[in-house]
Amino acid sequence: MTQKLTILDIAKLAGVGKSTVSRVLTNDPKVKPATREKVEQVIRESGYVPSKSAQAMRGGSAKVVGIILSRLDSPSENKAVSGILDVIYQAGYDAVIMESQFSADKTNEHLAVLQKRNVDGVIVFGFSGCDLSSIENLGHKAVVIASDTDTISSVDYDHQGLIELAMDKLVSNGKQAISYIGVDESDRTTGLLRLNAYLERCRKLGIEPRYQTGQLSYDSAYHITDQVLGAGTEAIVCASDTLAMGVAKRLQELGRTDIQVSGVGATDLLSFLFPNTFSIDPGYFEAGKVSAQLLIKQLSGQKYITHLIQQASY
Ligand SMILES: O=P(O)(O)OC[C@H]1O[C@H](O[C@H]2O[C@H](CO)[C@@H](O)[C@H](O)[C@H]2O)[C@H](O)[C@@H](O)[C@@H]1O
């Protein structure tokens, strides 16, 4: 078995002191270029991998990004996290993943732990009621995703565009009696913004609105479906694919094969279980990638706040 090299071994091989190697690892500008080159060459040739926690303790970069998502079981967040990991792994960072369960207190506790561990930056899945001030304190070391903010860089989805795309497709399929199943308006993005987009589109297209809102779960959608049904209902637009699954199941039970259902999320499971549905793609994976690229740019010196909207597609 090969023995793991230590910082002392590197120092001996490079003919310098242990503290010089340490300074090279933390990018101390006081190290002479020739000495830095010699130490880096020994590190490259020996395959020495410095321990990230030791590096962090020395005040250098831990090369770790903290990700605070809201729900570990959320299909949308999982896709976005895959995009984030793609980018940060390629850039040589590791990830610490934590779950907030939409709790401002839990988010703050997680942020405190991440700061103690000296992570380089954080990506937080924002939500209504999230305490933005503690994320703001991190300055350019933070990016918020799935939410819009004024004071922190963010990547959000095109909530209005998602619903417009669904409505316009149904209208082009000849549907006029289009109902809506959404999420409670206390949820600003998936709830309020998407419901408003439905109502506005109804006004524009001369459609009589008929809607109901509930929780983010398929179970909730299943139980409120009957409230938006009439004899002439031709389609139901849903604020997410998870909701669309609950609605499609209820319609299947009722034998209402005449009603077309749309979701948001482009999840494989919805189209596999209910092939007659369709779904608008908010670009979760891409949004994850973009948020990680933005964070890395900020960690490399970009100081201004950026707000990006991920375009929806069908
Ligand atoms: O199928 P799901 O994964 O349950 O998708 C439902 C929505 O989830 C996300 O919104 C929710 O979490 C956000 C944080 O990630 C939060 O900002 C938002 O208020 C919650 O509703 C996702 O952003 C939406 O696009 C999904 O439709």
Tab-separated table of C-alpha atoms and ligand atoms in Angstrom:
chain	number	residue	atom	x	y	z
A	1	MET	CA	0.000	0.000	0.000
A	2	THR	CA	1.359	3.462	-0.879
A	3	GLN	CA	1.801	5.832	2.058
A	4	LYS	CA	-0.274	9.036	1.921
A	5	LEU	CA	1.966	12.099	1.495
A	6	THR	CA	1.816	14.833	4.105
A	7	ILE	CA	2.481	18.545	3.856
A	8	LEU	CA	5.866	17.869	5.551
A	9	ASP	CA	6.824	15.383	2.797
A	10	ILE	CA	6.043	18.031	0.164
A	11	ALA	CA	8.110	20.587	2.061
A	12	LYS	CA	11.101	18.208	2.191
A	13	LEU	CA	10.806	17.285	-1.507
A	14	ALA	CA	10.610	20.964	-2.501
A	15	GLY	CA	13.402	21.976	-0.121
A	16	VAL	CA	11.253	24.555	1.678
A	17	GLY	CA	9.634	24.861	5.092
A	18	LYS	CA	6.176	23.461	5.940
A	19	SER	CA	4.793	26.987	6.332
A	20	THR	CA	5.853	27.876	2.777
A	21	VAL	CA	3.870	24.920	1.394
A	22	SER	CA	0.946	26.036	3.501
A	23	ARG	CA	1.192	29.551	2.068
A	24	VAL	CA	1.295	28.193	-1.488
A	25	LEU	CA	-1.864	26.178	-0.775
A	26	THR	CA	-3.694	29.257	0.492
A	27	ASN	CA	-2.541	31.402	-2.466
A	28	ASP	CA	-0.572	33.777	-0.244
A	29	PRO	CA	0.753	36.490	-2.619
A	30	LYS	CA	3.898	36.903	-0.455
A	31	VAL	CA	5.357	33.618	-1.790
A	32	LYS	CA	8.024	34.283	-4.465
A	33	PRO	CA	6.927	33.070	-7.938
A	34	ALA	CA	9.949	30.753	-8.290
A	35	THR	CA	9.269	29.135	-4.891
A	36	ARG	CA	5.561	28.771	-5.742
A	37	GLU	CA	6.440	27.127	-9.064
A	38	LYS	CA	8.829	24.670	-7.344
A	39	VAL	CA	6.264	23.687	-4.693
A	40	GLU	CA	3.446	23.374	-7.237
A	41	GLN	CA	5.622	21.187	-9.439
A	42	VAL	CA	6.345	18.814	-6.517
A	43	ILE	CA	2.607	18.735	-5.702
A	44	ARG	CA	1.733	17.946	-9.339
A	45	GLU	CA	4.399	15.243	-9.726
A	46	SER	CA	3.734	13.567	-6.372
A	47	GLY	CA	-0.064	13.523	-6.782
A	48	TYR	CA	-0.417	15.110	-3.322
A	49	VAL	CA	-4.041	16.050	-2.524
A	50	PRO	CA	-4.333	18.540	0.356
A	51	SER	CA	-7.131	17.841	2.825
A	52	LYS	CA	-9.950	20.332	2.224
A	53	SER	CA	-10.765	20.781	5.884
A	54	ALA	CA	-7.095	21.404	6.715
A	55	GLN	CA	-6.944	23.958	3.921
A	56	ALA	CA	-10.076	25.657	5.239
A	57	MET	CA	-8.601	25.744	8.752
A	58	ARG	CA	-5.523	27.469	7.337
A	59	GLY	CA	-7.857	30.193	6.080
A	60	GLY	CA	-7.677	29.119	2.448
A	61	SER	CA	-10.461	27.901	0.204
A	62	ALA	CA	-12.260	24.755	1.366
A	63	LYS	CA	-13.457	24.359	-2.251
A	64	VAL	CA	-16.895	23.504	-0.919
A	65	VAL	CA	-20.274	24.907	-1.923
A	66	GLY	CA	-23.248	24.619	0.431
A	67	ILE	CA	-26.630	23.911	-1.167
A	68	ILE	CA	-29.754	24.483	0.911
A	69	LEU	CA	-32.759	23.025	-0.858
A	70	SER	CA	-36.294	23.123	0.475
A	71	ARG	CA	-37.365	19.514	-0.065
A	72	LEU	CA	-35.150	16.495	-0.703
A	73	ASP	CA	-38.098	14.717	-2.356
A	74	SER	CA	-38.911	17.502	-4.826
A	75	PRO	CA	-38.491	16.433	-8.485
A	76	SER	CA	-37.927	20.048	-9.573
A	77	GLU	CA	-35.240	20.738	-6.988
A	78	ASN	CA	-33.510	17.437	-7.688
A	79	LYS	CA	-33.156	18.374	-11.359
A	80	ALA	CA	-31.785	21.796	-10.432
A	81	VAL	CA	-29.335	20.235	-7.943
A	82	SER	CA	-28.047	17.903	-10.707
A	83	GLY	CA	-27.289	20.996	-12.788
A	84	ILE	CA	-25.534	22.665	-9.850
A	85	LEU	CA	-23.408	19.575	-9.119
A	86	ASP	CA	-22.423	19.237	-12.786
A	87	VAL	CA	-20.863	22.692	-12.723
A	88	ILE	CA	-19.330	22.755	-9.255
A	89	TYR	CA	-17.705	19.302	-9.560
A	90	GLN	CA	-16.135	20.361	-12.852
A	91	ALA	CA	-14.767	23.451	-11.153
A	92	GLY	CA	-13.189	21.283	-8.415
A	93	TYR	CA	-15.681	22.040	-5.633
A	94	ASP	CA	-17.426	19.568	-3.336
A	95	ALA	CA	-21.002	20.020	-2.133
A	96	VAL	CA	-22.692	19.956	1.255
A	97	ILE	CA	-26.446	19.514	0.790
A	98	MET	CA	-28.948	20.565	3.463
A	99	GLU	CA	-32.747	20.742	3.605
A	100	SER	CA	-34.790	23.727	4.880
A	101	GLN	CA	-38.325	22.295	4.649
A	102	PHE	CA	-39.458	25.879	3.902
A	103	SER	CA	-38.384	26.928	7.418
A	104	ALA	CA	-36.611	30.291	7.803
A	105	ASP	CA	-35.127	29.150	11.142
A	106	LYS	CA	-33.734	25.929	9.683
A	107	THR	CA	-32.257	27.885	6.766
A	108	ASN	CA	-30.521	30.248	9.186
A	109	GLU	CA	-29.180	27.341	11.267
A	110	HIS	CA	-27.819	25.683	8.116
A	111	LEU	CA	-26.223	28.946	6.976
A	112	ALA	CA	-24.502	29.305	10.350
A	113	VAL	CA	-23.107	25.744	10.137
A	114	LEU	CA	-21.908	26.305	6.576
A	115	GLN	CA	-20.169	29.543	7.556
A	116	LYS	CA	-18.495	27.790	10.499
A	117	ARG	CA	-17.223	25.172	8.073
A	118	ASN	CA	-15.787	28.000	5.979
A	119	VAL	CA	-17.547	26.962	2.759
A	120	ASP	CA	-16.663	29.094	-0.254
A	121	GLY	CA	-20.242	29.924	-1.206
A	122	VAL	CA	-23.881	28.892	-0.920
A	123	ILE	CA	-26.820	28.345	-3.249
A	124	VAL	CA	-30.169	28.625	-1.475
A	125	PHE	CA	-33.526	27.517	-2.872
A	126	GLY	CA	-35.578	30.560	-1.854
A	127	PHE	CA	-39.181	30.446	-0.660
A	128	SER	CA	-41.885	32.775	0.644
A	129	GLY	CA	-41.004	33.680	4.235
A	130	CYS	CA	-37.314	32.936	3.798
A	131	ASP	CA	-35.160	35.312	5.912
A	132	LEU	CA	-33.175	36.998	3.155
A	133	SER	CA	-31.141	39.162	5.531
A	134	SER	CA	-28.971	36.242	6.640
A	135	ILE	CA	-28.248	35.335	3.014
A	136	GLU	CA	-27.582	38.990	2.186
A	137	ASN	CA	-24.841	38.986	4.851
A	138	LEU	CA	-22.907	36.557	2.684
A	139	GLY	CA	-22.711	39.170	-0.093
A	140	HIS	CA	-21.225	37.834	-3.328
A	141	LYS	CA	-20.801	34.372	-1.745
A	142	ALA	CA	-24.505	33.588	-2.241
A	143	VAL	CA	-26.957	32.916	-5.054
A	144	VAL	CA	-30.678	32.318	-4.596
A	145	ILE	CA	-32.512	30.004	-6.990
A	146	ALA	CA	-36.251	29.484	-7.682
A	147	SER	CA	-37.041	32.922	-6.278
A	148	ASP	CA	-36.446	36.561	-7.109
A	149	THR	CA	-34.725	38.989	-4.767
A	150	ASP	CA	-33.495	42.582	-5.064
A	151	THR	CA	-30.423	42.291	-2.921
A	152	ILE	CA	-28.915	38.864	-3.695
A	153	SER	CA	-28.024	37.402	-7.085
A	154	SER	CA	-30.799	35.123	-8.222
A	155	VAL	CA	-31.987	32.704	-10.888
A	156	ASP	CA	-35.758	32.369	-11.137
A	157	TYR	CA	-38.190	30.613	-13.455
A	158	ASP	CA	-40.477	32.385	-15.930
A	159	HIS	CA	-43.669	31.756	-13.915
A	160	GLN	CA	-45.888	33.772	-16.240
A	161	GLY	CA	-44.401	32.323	-19.425
A	162	LEU	CA	-44.886	28.735	-18.153
A	163	ILE	CA	-48.632	29.145	-17.760
A	164	GLU	CA	-49.012	31.174	-20.964
A	165	LEU	CA	-47.307	28.429	-22.953
A	166	ALA	CA	-49.675	25.798	-21.516
A	167	MET	CA	-52.801	27.904	-22.129
A	168	ASP	CA	-51.783	28.843	-25.670
A	169	LYS	CA	-51.101	25.225	-26.576
A	170	LEU	CA	-54.515	24.161	-25.284
A	171	VAL	CA	-56.236	26.959	-27.179
A	172	SER	CA	-54.396	25.937	-30.347
A	173	ASN	CA	-55.728	22.391	-29.702
A	174	GLY	CA	-59.237	23.900	-29.825
A	175	LYS	CA	-59.882	24.008	-26.034
A	176	GLN	CA	-61.834	26.938	-24.558
A	177	ALA	CA	-63.179	25.722	-21.190
A	178	ILE	CA	-59.833	25.628	-19.354
A	179	SER	CA	-59.716	25.264	-15.546
A	180	TYR	CA	-56.701	25.668	-13.274
A	181	ILE	CA	-55.308	23.795	-10.269
A	182	GLY	CA	-52.609	25.674	-8.421
A	183	VAL	CA	-50.913	26.298	-5.112
A	184	ASP	CA	-52.002	28.590	-2.287
A	185	GLU	CA	-51.258	32.270	-3.000
A	186	SER	CA	-49.121	32.568	0.159
A	187	ASP	CA	-46.517	30.828	-2.033
A	188	ARG	CA	-45.458	33.820	-4.142
A	189	THR	CA	-43.963	32.037	-7.144
A	190	THR	CA	-45.606	28.660	-7.800
A	191	GLY	CA	-48.771	29.960	-6.080
A	192	LEU	CA	-49.485	33.635	-6.722
A	193	LEU	CA	-47.492	34.387	-9.893
A	194	ARG	CA	-48.744	31.288	-11.746
A	195	LEU	CA	-52.374	31.845	-10.707
A	196	ASN	CA	-52.153	35.483	-11.820
A	197	ALA	CA	-50.740	34.342	-15.154
A	198	TYR	CA	-53.745	31.996	-15.594
A	199	LEU	CA	-56.243	34.742	-14.727
A	200	GLU	CA	-54.576	37.251	-17.028
A	201	ARG	CA	-54.501	34.776	-19.924
A	202	CYS	CA	-58.180	33.963	-19.346
A	203	ARG	CA	-58.983	37.705	-19.609
A	204	LYS	CA	-56.973	38.044	-22.799
A	205	LEU	CA	-58.430	34.932	-24.425
A	206	GLY	CA	-62.017	35.520	-23.261
A	207	ILE	CA	-62.051	32.348	-21.141
A	208	GLU	CA	-64.256	32.098	-18.018
A	209	PRO	CA	-61.768	31.345	-15.183
A	210	ARG	CA	-62.402	28.372	-12.948
A	211	TYR	CA	-59.687	27.524	-10.447
A	212	GLN	CA	-58.790	26.070	-7.078
A	213	THR	CA	-55.568	26.177	-5.073
A	214	GLY	CA	-54.102	23.814	-2.483
A	215	GLN	CA	-50.743	22.398	-1.377
A	216	LEU	CA	-47.746	21.336	-3.468
A	217	SER	CA	-48.669	17.621	-3.287
A	218	TYR	CA	-50.457	15.300	-5.767
A	219	ASP	CA	-52.730	14.263	-2.943
A	220	SER	CA	-53.946	17.835	-2.453
A	221	ALA	CA	-54.541	18.267	-6.208
A	222	TYR	CA	-56.433	14.957	-6.347
A	223	HIS	CA	-58.817	16.156	-3.636
A	224	ILE	CA	-59.624	19.557	-5.184
A	225	THR	CA	-59.998	18.438	-8.806
A	226	ASP	CA	-63.807	18.000	-8.594
A	227	GLN	CA	-64.166	21.679	-7.611
A	228	VAL	CA	-62.977	22.890	-11.040
A	229	LEU	CA	-64.977	20.371	-13.072
A	230	GLY	CA	-68.072	21.091	-15.082
A	231	ALA	CA	-69.870	19.125	-17.771
A	232	GLY	CA	-68.148	21.221	-20.437
A	233	THR	CA	-64.624	21.313	-18.967
A	234	GLU	CA	-62.140	20.605	-21.759
A	235	ALA	CA	-58.764	21.050	-20.073
A	236	ILE	CA	-57.054	21.625	-16.723
A	237	VAL	CA	-53.787	23.549	-16.454
A	238	CYS	CA	-51.763	22.596	-13.346
A	239	ALA	CA	-49.047	24.646	-11.638
A	240	SER	CA	-46.693	21.622	-11.432
A	241	ASP	CA	-46.323	18.066	-12.718
A	242	THR	CA	-46.872	16.712	-9.218
A	243	LEU	CA	-50.270	18.429	-9.140
A	244	ALA	CA	-50.999	17.218	-12.686
A	245	MET	CA	-50.495	13.618	-11.496
A	246	GLY	CA	-53.114	14.038	-8.783
A	247	VAL	CA	-55.550	15.645	-11.235
A	248	ALA	CA	-54.985	13.011	-13.960
A	249	LYS	CA	-55.550	10.200	-11.447
A	250	ARG	CA	-58.859	11.714	-10.333
A	251	LEU	CA	-60.009	12.245	-13.940
A	252	GLN	CA	-59.085	8.642	-14.733
A	253	GLU	CA	-61.287	7.454	-11.852
A	254	LEU	CA	-64.145	9.619	-13.122
A	255	GLY	CA	-63.706	8.314	-16.675
A	256	ARG	CA	-63.185	11.892	-17.961
A	257	THR	CA	-60.898	10.984	-20.867
A	258	ASP	CA	-62.238	14.065	-22.701
A	259	ILE	CA	-60.261	16.464	-20.473
A	260	GLN	CA	-56.669	17.319	-21.381
A	261	VAL	CA	-54.251	17.967	-18.496
A	262	SER	CA	-51.044	20.004	-18.557
A	263	GLY	CA	-48.291	20.299	-15.967
A	264	VAL	CA	-45.076	22.193	-15.358
A	265	GLY	CA	-41.794	20.326	-14.939
A	266	ALA	CA	-41.294	17.953	-17.898
A	267	THR	CA	-40.956	14.983	-15.557
A	268	ASP	CA	-40.738	11.539	-17.140
A	269	LEU	CA	-43.105	10.064	-14.566
A	270	LEU	CA	-46.076	12.229	-15.622
A	271	SER	CA	-45.803	11.307	-19.301
A	272	PHE	CA	-45.145	7.628	-18.420
A	273	LEU	CA	-48.207	7.283	-16.177
A	274	PHE	CA	-50.497	9.572	-18.176
A	275	PRO	CA	-49.349	9.708	-21.822
A	276	ASN	CA	-52.211	12.021	-22.819
A	277	THR	CA	-50.948	14.831	-20.632
A	278	PHE	CA	-48.288	17.346	-21.656
A	279	SER	CA	-45.887	19.432	-19.619
A	280	ILE	CA	-44.079	22.752	-19.956
A	281	ASP	CA	-40.349	22.650	-19.213
A	282	PRO	CA	-39.142	25.441	-16.878
A	283	GLY	CA	-35.494	24.366	-17.445
A	284	TYR	CA	-34.737	23.197	-13.905
A	285	PHE	CA	-31.436	21.494	-14.799
A	286	GLU	CA	-30.243	24.483	-16.831
A	287	ALA	CA	-31.259	26.911	-14.054
A	288	GLY	CA	-29.174	24.850	-11.610
A	289	LYS	CA	-26.173	25.064	-13.942
A	290	VAL	CA	-26.611	28.798	-14.443
A	291	SER	CA	-26.864	29.473	-10.693
A	292	ALA	CA	-23.644	27.520	-10.050
A	293	GLN	CA	-21.826	29.319	-12.888
A	294	LEU	CA	-22.981	32.623	-11.445
A	295	LEU	CA	-21.755	31.703	-7.955
A	296	ILE	CA	-18.354	30.629	-9.284
A	297	LYS	CA	-18.002	33.913	-11.189
A	298	GLN	CA	-18.822	35.792	-7.993
A	299	LEU	CA	-16.307	33.724	-6.017
A	300	SER	CA	-13.689	34.640	-8.615
A	301	GLY	CA	-14.244	38.366	-8.106
A	302	GLN	CA	-17.500	39.429	-9.826
A	303	LYS	CA	-19.014	41.795	-7.277
A	304	TYR	CA	-22.271	43.046	-8.833
A	305	ILE	CA	-25.719	41.518	-8.233
A	306	THR	CA	-27.232	39.630	-11.165
A	307	HIS	CA	-30.839	38.517	-11.702
A	308	LEU	CA	-31.542	35.873	-14.330
A	309	ILE	CA	-34.780	34.300	-15.544
A	310	GLN	CA	-34.670	30.782	-16.970
A	311	GLN	CA	-36.704	30.645	-20.167
A	312	ALA	CA	-39.523	28.097	-20.350
A	313	SER	CA	-40.013	25.808	-23.324
A	314	TYR	CA	-42.432	23.216	-24.559
B	1	LIG	O1	-43.001	18.829	-8.382
B	1	LIG	P1	-42.312	19.685	-7.403
B	1	LIG	O2	-40.849	19.486	-7.319
B	1	LIG	O3	-42.988	19.625	-6.067
B	1	LIG	O4	-42.498	21.150	-8.001
B	1	LIG	C1	-43.323	22.129	-7.422
B	1	LIG	C2	-42.633	23.461	-7.489
B	1	LIG	O5	-41.434	23.334	-6.695
B	1	LIG	C3	-40.597	24.483	-6.662
B	1	LIG	O6	-41.299	25.498	-5.991
B	1	LIG	C4	-41.368	25.340	-4.586
B	1	LIG	O7	-40.068	25.357	-4.070
B	1	LIG	C5	-39.332	26.584	-4.365
B	1	LIG	C6	-37.939	26.372	-3.851
B	1	LIG	O8	-37.353	25.396	-4.650
B	1	LIG	C7	-40.071	27.767	-3.736
B	1	LIG	O9	-39.433	28.970	-4.095
B	1	LIG	C8	-41.494	27.817	-4.225
B	1	LIG	O10	-42.185	28.820	-3.537
B	1	LIG	C9	-42.179	26.460	-3.990
B	1	LIG	O11	-43.460	26.454	-4.569
B	1	LIG	C10	-40.244	24.947	-8.063
B	1	LIG	O12	-39.560	26.186	-7.997
B	1	LIG	C11	-41.461	25.116	-8.919
B	1	LIG	O13	-41.073	25.425	-10.255
B	1	LIG	C12	-42.235	23.779	-8.920
B	1	LIG	O14	-43.383	23.901	-9.738
